[in-house]
mmCIF file of C-alpha atoms in Angstrom:
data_model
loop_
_atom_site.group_PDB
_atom_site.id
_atom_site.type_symbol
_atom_site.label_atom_id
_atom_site.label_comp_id
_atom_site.label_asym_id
_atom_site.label_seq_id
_atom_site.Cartn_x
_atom_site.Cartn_y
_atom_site.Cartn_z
ATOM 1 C CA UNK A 17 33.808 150.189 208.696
ATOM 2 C CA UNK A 18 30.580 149.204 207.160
ATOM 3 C CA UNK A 19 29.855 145.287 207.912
ATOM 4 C CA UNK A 20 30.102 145.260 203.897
ATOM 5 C CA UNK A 21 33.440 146.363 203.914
ATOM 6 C CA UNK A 22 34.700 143.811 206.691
ATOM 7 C CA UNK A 23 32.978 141.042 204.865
ATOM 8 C CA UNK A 24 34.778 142.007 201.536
ATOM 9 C CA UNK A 25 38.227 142.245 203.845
ATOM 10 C CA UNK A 26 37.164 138.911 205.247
ATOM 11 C CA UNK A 27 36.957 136.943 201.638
ATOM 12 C CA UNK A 28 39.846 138.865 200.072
ATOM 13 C CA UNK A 29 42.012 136.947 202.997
ATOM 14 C CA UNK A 30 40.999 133.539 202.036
ATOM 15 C CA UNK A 31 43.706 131.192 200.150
ATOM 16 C CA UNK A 32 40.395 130.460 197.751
ATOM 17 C CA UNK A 33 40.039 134.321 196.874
ATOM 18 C CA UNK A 34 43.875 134.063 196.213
ATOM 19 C CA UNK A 35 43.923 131.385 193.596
ATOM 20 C CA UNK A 36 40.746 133.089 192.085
ATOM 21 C CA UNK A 37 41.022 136.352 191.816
ATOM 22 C CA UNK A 38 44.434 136.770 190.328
ATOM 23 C CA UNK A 39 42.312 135.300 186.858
ATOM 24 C CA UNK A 40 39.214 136.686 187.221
ATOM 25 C CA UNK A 41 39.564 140.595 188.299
ATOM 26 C CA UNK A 42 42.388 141.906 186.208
ATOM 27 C CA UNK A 43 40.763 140.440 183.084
ATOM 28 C CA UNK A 44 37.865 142.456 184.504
ATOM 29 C CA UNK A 45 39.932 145.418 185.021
ATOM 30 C CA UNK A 46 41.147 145.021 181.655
ATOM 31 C CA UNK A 47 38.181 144.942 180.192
ATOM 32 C CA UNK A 48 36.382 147.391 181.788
ATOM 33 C CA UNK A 49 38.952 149.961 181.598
ATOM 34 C CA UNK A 50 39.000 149.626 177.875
ATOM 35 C CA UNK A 51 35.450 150.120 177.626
ATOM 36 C CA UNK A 52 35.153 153.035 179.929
ATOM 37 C CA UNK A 53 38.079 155.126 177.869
ATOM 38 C CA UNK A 54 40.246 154.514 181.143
ATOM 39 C CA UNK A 55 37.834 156.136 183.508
ATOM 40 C CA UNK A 56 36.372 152.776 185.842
ATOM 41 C CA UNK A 57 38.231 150.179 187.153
ATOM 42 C CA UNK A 58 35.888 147.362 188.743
ATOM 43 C CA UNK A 59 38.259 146.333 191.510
ATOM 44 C CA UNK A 60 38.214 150.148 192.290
ATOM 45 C CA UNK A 61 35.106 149.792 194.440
ATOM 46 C CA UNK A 62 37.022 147.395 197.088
ATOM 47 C CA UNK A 63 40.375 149.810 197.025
ATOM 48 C CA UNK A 64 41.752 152.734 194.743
ATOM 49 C CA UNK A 65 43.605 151.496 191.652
ATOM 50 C CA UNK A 66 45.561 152.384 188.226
ATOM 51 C CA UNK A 67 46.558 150.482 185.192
ATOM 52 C CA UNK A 68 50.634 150.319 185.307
ATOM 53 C CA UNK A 69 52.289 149.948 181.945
ATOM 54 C CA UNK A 70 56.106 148.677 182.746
ATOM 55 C CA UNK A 71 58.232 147.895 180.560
ATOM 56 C CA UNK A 72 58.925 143.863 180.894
ATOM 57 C CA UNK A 73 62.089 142.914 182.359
ATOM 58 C CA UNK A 74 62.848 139.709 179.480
ATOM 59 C CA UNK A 75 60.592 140.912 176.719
ATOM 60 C CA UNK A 76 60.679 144.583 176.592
ATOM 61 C CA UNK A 77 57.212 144.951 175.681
ATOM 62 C CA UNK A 78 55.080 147.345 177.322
ATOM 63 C CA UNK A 79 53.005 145.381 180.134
ATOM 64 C CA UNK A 80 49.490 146.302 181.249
ATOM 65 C CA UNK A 81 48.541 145.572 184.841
ATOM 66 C CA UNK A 82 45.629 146.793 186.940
ATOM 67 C CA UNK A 83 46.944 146.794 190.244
ATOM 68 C CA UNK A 84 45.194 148.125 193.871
ATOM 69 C CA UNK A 85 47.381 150.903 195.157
ATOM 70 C CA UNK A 86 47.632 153.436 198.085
ATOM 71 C CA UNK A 87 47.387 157.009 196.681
ATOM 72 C CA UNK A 88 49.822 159.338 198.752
ATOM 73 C CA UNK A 89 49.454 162.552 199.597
ATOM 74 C CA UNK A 90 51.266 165.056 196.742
ATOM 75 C CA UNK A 91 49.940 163.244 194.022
ATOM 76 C CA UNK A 92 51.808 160.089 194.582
ATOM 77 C CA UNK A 93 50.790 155.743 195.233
ATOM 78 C CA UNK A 94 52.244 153.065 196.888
ATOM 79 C CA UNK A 95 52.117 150.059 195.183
ATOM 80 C CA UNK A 96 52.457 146.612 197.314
ATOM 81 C CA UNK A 97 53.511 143.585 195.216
ATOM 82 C CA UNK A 98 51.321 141.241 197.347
ATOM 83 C CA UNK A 99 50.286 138.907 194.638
ATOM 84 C CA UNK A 100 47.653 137.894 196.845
ATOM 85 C CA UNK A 101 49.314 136.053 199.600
ATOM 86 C CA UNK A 102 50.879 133.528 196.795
ATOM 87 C CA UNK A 103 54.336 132.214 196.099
ATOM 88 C CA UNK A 104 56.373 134.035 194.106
ATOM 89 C CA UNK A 105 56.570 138.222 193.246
ATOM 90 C CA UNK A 106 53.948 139.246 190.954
ATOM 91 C CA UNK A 107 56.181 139.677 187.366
ATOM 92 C CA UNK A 108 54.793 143.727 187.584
ATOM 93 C CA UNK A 109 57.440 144.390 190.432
ATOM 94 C CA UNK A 110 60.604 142.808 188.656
ATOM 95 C CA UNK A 111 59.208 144.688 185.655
ATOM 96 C CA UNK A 112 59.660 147.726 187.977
ATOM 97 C CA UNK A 113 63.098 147.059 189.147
ATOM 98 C CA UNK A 114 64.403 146.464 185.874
ATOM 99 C CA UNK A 115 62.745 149.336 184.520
ATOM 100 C CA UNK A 116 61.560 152.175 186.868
ATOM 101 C CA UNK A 117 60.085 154.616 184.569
ATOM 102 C CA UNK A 118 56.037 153.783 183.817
ATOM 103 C CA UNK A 119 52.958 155.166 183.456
ATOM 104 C CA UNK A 120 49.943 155.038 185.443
ATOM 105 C CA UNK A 121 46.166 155.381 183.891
ATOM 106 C CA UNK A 122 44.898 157.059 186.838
ATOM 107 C CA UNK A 123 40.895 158.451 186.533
ATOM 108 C CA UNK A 124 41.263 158.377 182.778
ATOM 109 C CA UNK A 125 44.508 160.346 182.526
ATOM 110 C CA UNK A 126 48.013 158.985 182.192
ATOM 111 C CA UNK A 127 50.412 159.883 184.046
ATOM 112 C CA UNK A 128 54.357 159.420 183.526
ATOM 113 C CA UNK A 129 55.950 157.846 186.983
ATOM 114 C CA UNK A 130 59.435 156.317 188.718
ATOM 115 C CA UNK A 131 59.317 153.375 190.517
ATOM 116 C CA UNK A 132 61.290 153.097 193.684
ATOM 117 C CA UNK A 133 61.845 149.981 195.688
ATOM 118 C CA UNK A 134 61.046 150.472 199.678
ATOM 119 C CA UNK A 135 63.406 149.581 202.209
ATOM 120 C CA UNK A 136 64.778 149.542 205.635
ATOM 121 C CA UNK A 137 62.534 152.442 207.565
ATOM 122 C CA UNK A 138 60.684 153.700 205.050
ATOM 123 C CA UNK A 139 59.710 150.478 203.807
ATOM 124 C CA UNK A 140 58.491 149.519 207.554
ATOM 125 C CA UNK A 141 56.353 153.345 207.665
ATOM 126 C CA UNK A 142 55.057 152.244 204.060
ATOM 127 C CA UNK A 143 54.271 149.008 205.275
ATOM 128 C CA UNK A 144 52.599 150.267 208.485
ATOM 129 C CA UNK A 145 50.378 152.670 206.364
ATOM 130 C CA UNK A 146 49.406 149.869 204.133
ATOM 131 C CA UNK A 147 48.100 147.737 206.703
ATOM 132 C CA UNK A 148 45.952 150.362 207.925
ATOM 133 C CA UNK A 149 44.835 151.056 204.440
ATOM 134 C CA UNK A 150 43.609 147.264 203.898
ATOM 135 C CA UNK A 151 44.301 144.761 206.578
ATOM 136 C CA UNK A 152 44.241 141.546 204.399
ATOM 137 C CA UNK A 153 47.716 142.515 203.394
ATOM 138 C CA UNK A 154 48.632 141.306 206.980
ATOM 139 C CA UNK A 155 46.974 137.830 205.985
ATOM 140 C CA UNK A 156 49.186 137.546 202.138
ATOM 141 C CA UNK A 157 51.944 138.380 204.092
ATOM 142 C CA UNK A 158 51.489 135.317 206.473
ATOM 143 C CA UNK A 159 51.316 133.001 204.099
ATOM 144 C CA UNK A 160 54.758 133.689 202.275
ATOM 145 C CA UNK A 161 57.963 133.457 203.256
ATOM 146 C CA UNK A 162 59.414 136.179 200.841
ATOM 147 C CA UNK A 163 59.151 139.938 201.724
ATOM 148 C CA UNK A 164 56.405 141.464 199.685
ATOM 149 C CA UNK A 165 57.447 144.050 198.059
ATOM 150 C CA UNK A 166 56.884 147.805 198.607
ATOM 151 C CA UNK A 167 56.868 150.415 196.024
ATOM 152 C CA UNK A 168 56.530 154.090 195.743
ATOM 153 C CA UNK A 169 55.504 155.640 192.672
ATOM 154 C CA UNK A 170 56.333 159.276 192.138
ATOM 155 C CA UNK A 171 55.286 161.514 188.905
ATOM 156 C CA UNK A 172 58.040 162.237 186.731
#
């Protein structure tokens, strides 16, 4: 790991990175990916990531998130609901349990998915992996009491 790399990991554990970033970089994403036709996600550069459109749980609309995710090998990601080490699950994952089908923009194509809550064994593998992928998750996970939550995304 490049000493670039750990010093990103090292900020993106901080309680100051949580209350910031959840404001700043997925109006960047947002914005970016709009421009770009779907092809560049800013937050990309730190760890792999897709635009999930869910279907909200209370209004039914179609929701828009850029989230960081864990791409799997056969084509599929893991998605990990840490909302940055704050209170609360990030509204994308009861989005998800309400309504597992979605889409993911993924390298400027879209791409029709299921959600599927992780549990028992295979949420602990899943979890296992995703430390390994990007450590700080270790750190959000400390400073909750609630479970984050895992999820596997596979194409439909």
């Amino acid at each position: 790991m490049s000493p670039g790399e750990r010093l990103v990991q090292k900020v993106s554990s901080t309680r100051t990175f949580a209350r910031i970033a959840p404001h700043v970089i997925p109006a960047l994403d947002r914005a970016v990916h709009r421009v770009t036709r779907g092809k560049v996600l800013l937050s990309a550069r730190m760890l792999p990531g897709v635009i999930l459109t869910a279907t909200g749980a209370k209004s039914g609309l179609p929701r828009r998130t850029p989230l960081a995710c864990m791409p799997e090998e056969g084509g599929g990601w893991l998605l990990i609901g840490s909302n940055f080490g704050r209170p609360g699950h990030p509204a994308w994952t009861g989005n998800l349990l309400k309504h597992p089908d979605a889409e993911v923009s993924w390298r400027g194509r879209d791409i029709p998915v299921r959600a599927r809550l992780l549990e028992g064994a295979e949420r602990e593998r899943a979890w296992r992996a995703a430390l390994a992928f990007w450590p700080p998750y270790a750190a959000y996970q400390a400073r909750v009491e609630r479970e984050i939550r895992l999820f596997r995304l596979e194409r439909r």
